[in-house]
PDB file of C-alpha atoms and ligand atoms in Angstrom:
ATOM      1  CA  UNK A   1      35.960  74.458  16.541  1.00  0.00           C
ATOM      2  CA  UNK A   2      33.107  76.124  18.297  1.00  0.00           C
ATOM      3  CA  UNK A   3      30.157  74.813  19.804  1.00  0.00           C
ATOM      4  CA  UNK A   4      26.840  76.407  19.486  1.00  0.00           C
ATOM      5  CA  UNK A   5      23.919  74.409  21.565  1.00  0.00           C
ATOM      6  CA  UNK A   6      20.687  74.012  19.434  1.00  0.00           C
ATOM      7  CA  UNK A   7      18.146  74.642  22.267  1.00  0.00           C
ATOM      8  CA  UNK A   8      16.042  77.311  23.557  1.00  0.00           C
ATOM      9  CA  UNK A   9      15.577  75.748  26.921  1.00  0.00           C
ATOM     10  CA  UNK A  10      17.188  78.501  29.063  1.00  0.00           C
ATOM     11  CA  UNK A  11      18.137  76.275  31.879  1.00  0.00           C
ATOM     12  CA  UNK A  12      20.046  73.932  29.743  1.00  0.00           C
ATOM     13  CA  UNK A  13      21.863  77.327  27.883  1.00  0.00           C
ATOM     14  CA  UNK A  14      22.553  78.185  31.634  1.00  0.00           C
ATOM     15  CA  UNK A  15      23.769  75.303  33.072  1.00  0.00           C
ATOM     16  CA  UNK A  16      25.930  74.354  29.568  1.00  0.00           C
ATOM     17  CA  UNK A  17      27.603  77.967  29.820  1.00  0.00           C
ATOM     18  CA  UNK A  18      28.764  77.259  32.671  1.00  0.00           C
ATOM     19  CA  UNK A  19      30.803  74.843  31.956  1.00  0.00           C
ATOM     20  CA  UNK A  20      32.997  77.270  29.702  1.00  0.00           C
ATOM     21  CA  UNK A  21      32.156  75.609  26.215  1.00  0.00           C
ATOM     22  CA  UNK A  22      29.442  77.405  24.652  1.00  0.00           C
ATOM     23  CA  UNK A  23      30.305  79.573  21.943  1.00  0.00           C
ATOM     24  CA  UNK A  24      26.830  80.301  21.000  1.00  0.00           C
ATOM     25  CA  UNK A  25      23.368  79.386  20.639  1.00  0.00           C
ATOM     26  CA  UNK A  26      20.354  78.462  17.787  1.00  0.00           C
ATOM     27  CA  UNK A  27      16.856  78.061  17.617  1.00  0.00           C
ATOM     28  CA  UNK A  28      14.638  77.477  15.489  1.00  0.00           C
ATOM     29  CA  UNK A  29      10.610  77.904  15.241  1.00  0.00           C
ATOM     30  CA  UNK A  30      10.213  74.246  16.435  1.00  0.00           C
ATOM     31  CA  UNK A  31      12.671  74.420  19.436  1.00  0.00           C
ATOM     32  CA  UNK A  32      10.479  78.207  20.338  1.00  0.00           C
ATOM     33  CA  UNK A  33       7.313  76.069  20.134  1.00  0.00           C
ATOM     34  CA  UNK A  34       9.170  73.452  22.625  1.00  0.00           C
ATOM     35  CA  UNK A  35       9.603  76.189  25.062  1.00  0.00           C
ATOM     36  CA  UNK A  36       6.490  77.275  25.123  1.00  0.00           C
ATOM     37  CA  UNK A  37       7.529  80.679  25.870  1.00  0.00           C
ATOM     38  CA  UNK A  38       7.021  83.837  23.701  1.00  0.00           C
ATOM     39  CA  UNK A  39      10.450  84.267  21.202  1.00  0.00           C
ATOM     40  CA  UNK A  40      11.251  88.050  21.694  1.00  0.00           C
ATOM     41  CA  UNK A  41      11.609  86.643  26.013  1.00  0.00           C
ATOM     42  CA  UNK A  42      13.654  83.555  25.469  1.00  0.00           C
ATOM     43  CA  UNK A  43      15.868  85.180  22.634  1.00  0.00           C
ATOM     44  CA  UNK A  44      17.141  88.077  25.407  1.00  0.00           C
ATOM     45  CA  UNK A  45      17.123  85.808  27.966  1.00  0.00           C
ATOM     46  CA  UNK A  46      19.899  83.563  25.855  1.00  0.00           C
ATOM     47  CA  UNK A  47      21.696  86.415  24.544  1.00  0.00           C
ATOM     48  CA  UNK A  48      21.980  87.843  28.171  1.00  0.00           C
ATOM     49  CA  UNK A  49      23.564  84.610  29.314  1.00  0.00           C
ATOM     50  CA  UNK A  50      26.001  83.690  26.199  1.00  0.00           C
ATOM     51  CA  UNK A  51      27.592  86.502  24.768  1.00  0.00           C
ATOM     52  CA  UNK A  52      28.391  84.470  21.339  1.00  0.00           C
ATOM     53  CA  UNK A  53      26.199  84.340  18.350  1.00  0.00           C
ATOM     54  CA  UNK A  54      22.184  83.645  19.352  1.00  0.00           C
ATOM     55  CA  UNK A  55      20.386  82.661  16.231  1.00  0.00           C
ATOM     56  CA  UNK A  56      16.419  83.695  16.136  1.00  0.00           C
ATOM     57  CA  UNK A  57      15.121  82.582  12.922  1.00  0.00           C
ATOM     58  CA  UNK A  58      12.300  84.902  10.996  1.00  0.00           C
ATOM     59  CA  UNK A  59       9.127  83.312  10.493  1.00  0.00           C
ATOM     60  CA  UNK A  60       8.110  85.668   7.253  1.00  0.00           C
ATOM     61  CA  UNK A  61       8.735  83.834   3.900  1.00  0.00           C
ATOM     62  CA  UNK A  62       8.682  87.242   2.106  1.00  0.00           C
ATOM     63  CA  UNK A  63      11.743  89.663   1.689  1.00  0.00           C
ATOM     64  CA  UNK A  64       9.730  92.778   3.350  1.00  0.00           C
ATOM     65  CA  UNK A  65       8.788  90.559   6.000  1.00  0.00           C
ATOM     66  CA  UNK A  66      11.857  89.296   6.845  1.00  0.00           C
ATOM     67  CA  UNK A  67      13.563  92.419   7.043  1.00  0.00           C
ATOM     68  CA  UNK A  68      10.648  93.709   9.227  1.00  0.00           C
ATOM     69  CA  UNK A  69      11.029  90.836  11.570  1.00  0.00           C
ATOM     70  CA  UNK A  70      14.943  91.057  11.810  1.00  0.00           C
ATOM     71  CA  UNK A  71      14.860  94.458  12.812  1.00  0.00           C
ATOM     72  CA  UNK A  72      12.669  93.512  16.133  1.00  0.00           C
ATOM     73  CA  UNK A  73      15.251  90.798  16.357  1.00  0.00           C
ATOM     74  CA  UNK A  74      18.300  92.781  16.396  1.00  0.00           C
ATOM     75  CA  UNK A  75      16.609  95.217  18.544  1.00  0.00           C
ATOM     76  CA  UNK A  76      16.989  92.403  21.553  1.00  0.00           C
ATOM     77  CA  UNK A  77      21.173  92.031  21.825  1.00  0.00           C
ATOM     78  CA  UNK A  78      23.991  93.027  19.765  1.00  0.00           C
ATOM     79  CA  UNK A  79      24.349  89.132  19.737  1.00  0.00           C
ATOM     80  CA  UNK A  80      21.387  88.263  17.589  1.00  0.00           C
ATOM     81  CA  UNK A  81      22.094  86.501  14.768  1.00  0.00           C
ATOM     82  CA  UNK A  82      19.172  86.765  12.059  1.00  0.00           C
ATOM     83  CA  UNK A  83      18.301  83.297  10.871  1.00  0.00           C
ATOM     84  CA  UNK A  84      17.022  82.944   7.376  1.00  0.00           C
ATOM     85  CA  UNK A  85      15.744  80.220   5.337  1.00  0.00           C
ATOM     86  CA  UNK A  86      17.434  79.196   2.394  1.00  0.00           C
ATOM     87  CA  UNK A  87      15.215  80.908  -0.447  1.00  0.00           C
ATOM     88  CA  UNK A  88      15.681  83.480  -2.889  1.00  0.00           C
ATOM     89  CA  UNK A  89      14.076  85.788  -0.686  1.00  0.00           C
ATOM     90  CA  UNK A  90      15.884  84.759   2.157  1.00  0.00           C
ATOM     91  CA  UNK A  91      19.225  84.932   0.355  1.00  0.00           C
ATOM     92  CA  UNK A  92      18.035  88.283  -0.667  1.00  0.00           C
ATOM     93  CA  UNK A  93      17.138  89.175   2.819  1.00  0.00           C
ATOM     94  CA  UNK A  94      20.546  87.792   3.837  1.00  0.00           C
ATOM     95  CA  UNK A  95      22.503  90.410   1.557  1.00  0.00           C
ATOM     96  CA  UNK A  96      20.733  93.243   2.449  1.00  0.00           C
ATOM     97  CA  UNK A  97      21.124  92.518   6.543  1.00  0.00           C
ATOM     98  CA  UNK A  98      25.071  91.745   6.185  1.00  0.00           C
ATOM     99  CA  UNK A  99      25.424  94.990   4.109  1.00  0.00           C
ATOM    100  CA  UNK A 100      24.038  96.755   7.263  1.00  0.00           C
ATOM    101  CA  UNK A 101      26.392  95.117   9.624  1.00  0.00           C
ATOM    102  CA  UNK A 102      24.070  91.882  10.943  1.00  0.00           C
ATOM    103  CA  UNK A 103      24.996  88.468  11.606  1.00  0.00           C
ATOM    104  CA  UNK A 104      23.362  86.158   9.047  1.00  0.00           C
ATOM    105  CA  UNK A 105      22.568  82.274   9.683  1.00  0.00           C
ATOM    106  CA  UNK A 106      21.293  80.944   6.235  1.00  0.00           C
ATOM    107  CA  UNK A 107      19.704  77.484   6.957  1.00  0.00           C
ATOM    108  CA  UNK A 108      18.282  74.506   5.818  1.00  0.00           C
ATOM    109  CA  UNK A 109      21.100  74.125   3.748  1.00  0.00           C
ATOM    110  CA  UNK A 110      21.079  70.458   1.702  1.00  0.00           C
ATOM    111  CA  UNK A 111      23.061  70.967  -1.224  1.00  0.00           C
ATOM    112  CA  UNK A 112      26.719  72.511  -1.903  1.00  0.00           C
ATOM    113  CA  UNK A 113      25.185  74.807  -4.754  1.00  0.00           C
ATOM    114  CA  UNK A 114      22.788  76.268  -1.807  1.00  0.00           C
ATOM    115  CA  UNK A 115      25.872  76.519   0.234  1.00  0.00           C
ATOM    116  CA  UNK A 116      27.896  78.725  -2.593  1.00  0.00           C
ATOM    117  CA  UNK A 117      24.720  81.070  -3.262  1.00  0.00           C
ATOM    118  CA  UNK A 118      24.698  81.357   0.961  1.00  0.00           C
ATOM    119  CA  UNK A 119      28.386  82.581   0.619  1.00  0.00           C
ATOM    120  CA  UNK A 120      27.753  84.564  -2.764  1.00  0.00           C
ATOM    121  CA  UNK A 121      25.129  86.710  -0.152  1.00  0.00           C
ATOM    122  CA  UNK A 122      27.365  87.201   2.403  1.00  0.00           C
ATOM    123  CA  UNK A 123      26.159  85.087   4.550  1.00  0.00           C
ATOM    124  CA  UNK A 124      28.011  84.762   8.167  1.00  0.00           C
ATOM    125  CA  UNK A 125      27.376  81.469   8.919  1.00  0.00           C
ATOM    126  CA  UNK A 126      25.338  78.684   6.711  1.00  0.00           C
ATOM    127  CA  UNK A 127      23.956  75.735   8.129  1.00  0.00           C
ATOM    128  CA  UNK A 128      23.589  72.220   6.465  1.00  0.00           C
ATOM    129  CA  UNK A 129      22.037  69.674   8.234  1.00  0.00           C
ATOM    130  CA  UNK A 130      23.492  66.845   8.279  1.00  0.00           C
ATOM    131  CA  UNK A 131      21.235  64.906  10.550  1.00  0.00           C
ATOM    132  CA  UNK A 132      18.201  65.317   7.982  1.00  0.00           C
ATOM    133  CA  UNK A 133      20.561  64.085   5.402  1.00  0.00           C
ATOM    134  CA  UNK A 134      21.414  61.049   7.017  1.00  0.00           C
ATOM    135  CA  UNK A 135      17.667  60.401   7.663  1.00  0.00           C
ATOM    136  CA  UNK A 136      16.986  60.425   3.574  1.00  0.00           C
ATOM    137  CA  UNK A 137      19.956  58.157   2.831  1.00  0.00           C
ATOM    138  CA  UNK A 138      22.456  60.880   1.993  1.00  0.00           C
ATOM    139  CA  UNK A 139      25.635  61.147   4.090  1.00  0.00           C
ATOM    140  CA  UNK A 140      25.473  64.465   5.696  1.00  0.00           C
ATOM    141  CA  UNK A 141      29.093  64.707   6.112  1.00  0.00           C
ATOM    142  CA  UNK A 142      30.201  64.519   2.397  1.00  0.00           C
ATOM    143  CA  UNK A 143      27.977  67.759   1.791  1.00  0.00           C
ATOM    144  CA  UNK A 144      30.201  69.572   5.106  1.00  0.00           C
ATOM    145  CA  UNK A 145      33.702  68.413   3.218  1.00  0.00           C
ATOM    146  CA  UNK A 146      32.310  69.846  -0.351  1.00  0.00           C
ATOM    147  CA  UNK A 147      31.124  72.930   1.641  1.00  0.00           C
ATOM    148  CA  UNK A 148      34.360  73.213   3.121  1.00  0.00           C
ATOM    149  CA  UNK A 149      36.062  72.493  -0.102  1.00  0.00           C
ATOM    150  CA  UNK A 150      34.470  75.089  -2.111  1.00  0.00           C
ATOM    151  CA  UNK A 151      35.037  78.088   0.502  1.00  0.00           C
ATOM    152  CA  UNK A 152      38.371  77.680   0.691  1.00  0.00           C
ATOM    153  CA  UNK A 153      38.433  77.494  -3.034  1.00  0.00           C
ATOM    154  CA  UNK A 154      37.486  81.234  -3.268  1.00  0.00           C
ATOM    155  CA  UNK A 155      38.327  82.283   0.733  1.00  0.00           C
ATOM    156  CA  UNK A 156      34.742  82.680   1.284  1.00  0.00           C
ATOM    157  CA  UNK A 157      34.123  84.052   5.018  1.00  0.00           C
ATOM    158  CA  UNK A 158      31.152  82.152   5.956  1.00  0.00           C
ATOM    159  CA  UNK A 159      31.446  80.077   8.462  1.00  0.00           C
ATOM    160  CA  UNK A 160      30.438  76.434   8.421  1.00  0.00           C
ATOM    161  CA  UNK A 161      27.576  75.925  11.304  1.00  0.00           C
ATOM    162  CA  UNK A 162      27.117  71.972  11.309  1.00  0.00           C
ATOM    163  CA  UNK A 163      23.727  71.127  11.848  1.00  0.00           C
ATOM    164  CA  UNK A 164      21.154  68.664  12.729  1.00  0.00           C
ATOM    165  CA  UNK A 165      23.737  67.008  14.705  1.00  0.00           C
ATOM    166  CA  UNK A 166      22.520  63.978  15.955  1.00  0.00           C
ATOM    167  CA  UNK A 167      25.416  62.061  17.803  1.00  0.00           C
ATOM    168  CA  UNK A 168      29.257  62.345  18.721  1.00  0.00           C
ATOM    169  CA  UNK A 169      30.555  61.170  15.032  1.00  0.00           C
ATOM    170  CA  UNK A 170      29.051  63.983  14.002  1.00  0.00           C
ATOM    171  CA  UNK A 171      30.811  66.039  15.944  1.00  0.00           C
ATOM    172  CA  UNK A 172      34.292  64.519  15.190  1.00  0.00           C
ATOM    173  CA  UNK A 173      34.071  64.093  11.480  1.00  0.00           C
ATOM    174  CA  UNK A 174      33.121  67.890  11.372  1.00  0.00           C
ATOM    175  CA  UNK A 175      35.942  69.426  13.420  1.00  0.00           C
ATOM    176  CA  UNK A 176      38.151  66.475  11.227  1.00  0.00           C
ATOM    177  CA  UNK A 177      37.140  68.125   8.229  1.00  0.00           C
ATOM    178  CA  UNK A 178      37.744  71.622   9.847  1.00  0.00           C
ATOM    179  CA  UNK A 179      34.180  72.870  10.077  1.00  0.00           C
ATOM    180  CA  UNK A 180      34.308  76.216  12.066  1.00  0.00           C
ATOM    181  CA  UNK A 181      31.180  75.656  13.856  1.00  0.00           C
ATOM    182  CA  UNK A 182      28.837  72.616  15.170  1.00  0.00           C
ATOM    183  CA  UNK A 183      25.517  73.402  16.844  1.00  0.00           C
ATOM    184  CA  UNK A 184      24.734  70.459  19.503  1.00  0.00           C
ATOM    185  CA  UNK A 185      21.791  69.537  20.964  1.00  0.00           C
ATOM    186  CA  UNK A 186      22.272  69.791  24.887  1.00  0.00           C
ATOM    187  CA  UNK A 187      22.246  65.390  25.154  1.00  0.00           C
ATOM    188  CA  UNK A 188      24.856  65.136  22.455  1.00  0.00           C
ATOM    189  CA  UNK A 189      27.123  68.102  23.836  1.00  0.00           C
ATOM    190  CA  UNK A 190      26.903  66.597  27.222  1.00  0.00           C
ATOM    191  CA  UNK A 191      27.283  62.896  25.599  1.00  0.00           C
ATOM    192  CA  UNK A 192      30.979  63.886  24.496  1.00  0.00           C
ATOM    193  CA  UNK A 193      32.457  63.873  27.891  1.00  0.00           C
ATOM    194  CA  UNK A 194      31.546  60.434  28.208  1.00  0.00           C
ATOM    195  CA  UNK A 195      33.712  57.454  28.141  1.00  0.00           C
ATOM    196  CA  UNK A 196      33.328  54.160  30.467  1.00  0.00           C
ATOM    197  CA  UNK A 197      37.233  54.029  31.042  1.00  0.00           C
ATOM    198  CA  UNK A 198      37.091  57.153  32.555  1.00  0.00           C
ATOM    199  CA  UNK A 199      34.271  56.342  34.800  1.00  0.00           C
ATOM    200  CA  UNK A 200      36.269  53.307  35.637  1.00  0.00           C
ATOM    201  CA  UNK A 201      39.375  54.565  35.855  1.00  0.00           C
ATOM    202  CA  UNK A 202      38.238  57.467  38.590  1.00  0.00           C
ATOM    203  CA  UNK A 203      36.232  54.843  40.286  1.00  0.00           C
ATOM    204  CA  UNK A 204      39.813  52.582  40.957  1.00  0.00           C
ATOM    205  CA  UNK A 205      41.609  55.868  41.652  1.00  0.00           C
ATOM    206  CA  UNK A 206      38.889  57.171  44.799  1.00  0.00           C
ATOM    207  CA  UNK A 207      38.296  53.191  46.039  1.00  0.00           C
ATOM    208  CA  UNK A 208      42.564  53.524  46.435  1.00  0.00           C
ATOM    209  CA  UNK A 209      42.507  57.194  47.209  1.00  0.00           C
ATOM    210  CA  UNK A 210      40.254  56.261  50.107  1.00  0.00           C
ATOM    211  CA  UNK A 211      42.846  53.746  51.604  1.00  0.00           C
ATOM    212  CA  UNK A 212      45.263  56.322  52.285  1.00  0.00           C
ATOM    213  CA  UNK A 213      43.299  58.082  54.289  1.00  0.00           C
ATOM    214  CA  UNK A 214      44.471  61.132  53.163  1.00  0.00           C
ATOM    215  CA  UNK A 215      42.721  64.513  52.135  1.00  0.00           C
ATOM    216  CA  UNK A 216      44.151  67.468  50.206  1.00  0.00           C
ATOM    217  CA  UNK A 217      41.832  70.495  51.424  1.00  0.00           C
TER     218      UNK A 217
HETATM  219  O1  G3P B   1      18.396  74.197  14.254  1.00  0.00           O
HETATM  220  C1  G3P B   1      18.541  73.514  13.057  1.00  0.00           C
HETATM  221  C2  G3P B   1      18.866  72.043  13.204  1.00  0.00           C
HETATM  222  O2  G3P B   1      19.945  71.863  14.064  1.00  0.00           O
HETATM  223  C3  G3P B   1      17.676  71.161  13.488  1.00  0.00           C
HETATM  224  O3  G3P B   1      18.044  69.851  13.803  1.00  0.00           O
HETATM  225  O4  G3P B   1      17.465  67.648  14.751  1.00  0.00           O
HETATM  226  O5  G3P B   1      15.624  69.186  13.968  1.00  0.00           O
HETATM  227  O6  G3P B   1      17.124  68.050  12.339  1.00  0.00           O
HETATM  228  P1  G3P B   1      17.009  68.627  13.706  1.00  0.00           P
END
């Protein structure tokens, strides 16, 4: 499973890729407002630090718009993924940029039939969001396991991007159900490391460590 971070705080995309575990990155208009920063600057800035997919989502609503705005965007990296919203333009957007080689992120994704028209457009990756689901009293996850279903029913390529990820179940139920991608805020990516037995555990093992004496470099 890869593990996109949903951020476009640069520090946090810096100090997560170091760790090894970032596959790639996604923002959004509302995580670009966050920053405070101008999007063509952050979006280089990301894609010069993680080589995976970066998504930059258009702002036009319109299907000349959006292709006007993706082709600034795909001017910044190779690694620019152009994010479009799940419309008919954006769907129709979405063909035209994967017939001329781009990566496609179709999201806000809430239903399995928007999920098959996001395939049916060639769509690279699609992105339900689960989170938002969950919020309205509909379990996000079912929607990723029809998702899932349905793709392999035909051998669709698009990949399944899990969003609106909120906590670590998330995260496990997806890669259960074999979803090829989950985007993370930094606090929940950083959140799965944690377990209390561990902190114990290496607490015992240094307080006996320490009795020996010893050192090793
Ligand atoms: O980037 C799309 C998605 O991950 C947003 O999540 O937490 O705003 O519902 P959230």
């Amino acid at each position: 499973m890869k593990f996109f971070v949903d951020t476009a705080d640069t520090a946090e995309i810096k100090s997560l890729a170091a760790s090894g575990l970032l596959d790639g990155v996604t923002t959004n208009p509302s995580l670009i407002a966050k920053s405070g920063r101008r999007i063509l600057d952050v979006i280089a800035e990301i894609c010069a630090t993680v080589p995976g997919p970066v998504s930059a989502e258009v702002a036009a609503t319109d299907y000349d718009g959006m292709l006007a705005e993706a082709r600034v965007l795909r001017r910044i990296a190779k690694n620019v993924t152009v994010k479009v919203p799940l419309t008919p333009d954006g769907l129709r957007a979405c063909h035209h940029l994967t017939q001329d080689g781009a990566m496609v992120n179709v999201t806000l994704c809430f239903s399995a039939a928007q999920a098959l028209l996001a395939a049916k457009s060639g769509a690279t990756f699609i992105s339900p969001f689960v989170g938002r689901l969950d919020d309205v009293g509909q379990d996000g996850m079912v929607l990723i396991a029809d998702i899932l279903q349905i793709y392999r029913n035909y051998g669709f390529k698009t990949e399944v991007l899990v969003a609106s990820v909120r906590h670590p179940i998330h995260v496990i139920t997806a890669a259960k159900l074999g979803a090829h991608v989950a985007t993370l805020p930094p606090a929940v990516l950083r959140s799965l490391f944690n377990h209390p037995l561990t902190d114990k555990g290496l607490a015992a093992f240094l307080a006996d460590w320490a009795k020996t004496g010893q050192q090793i470099a």
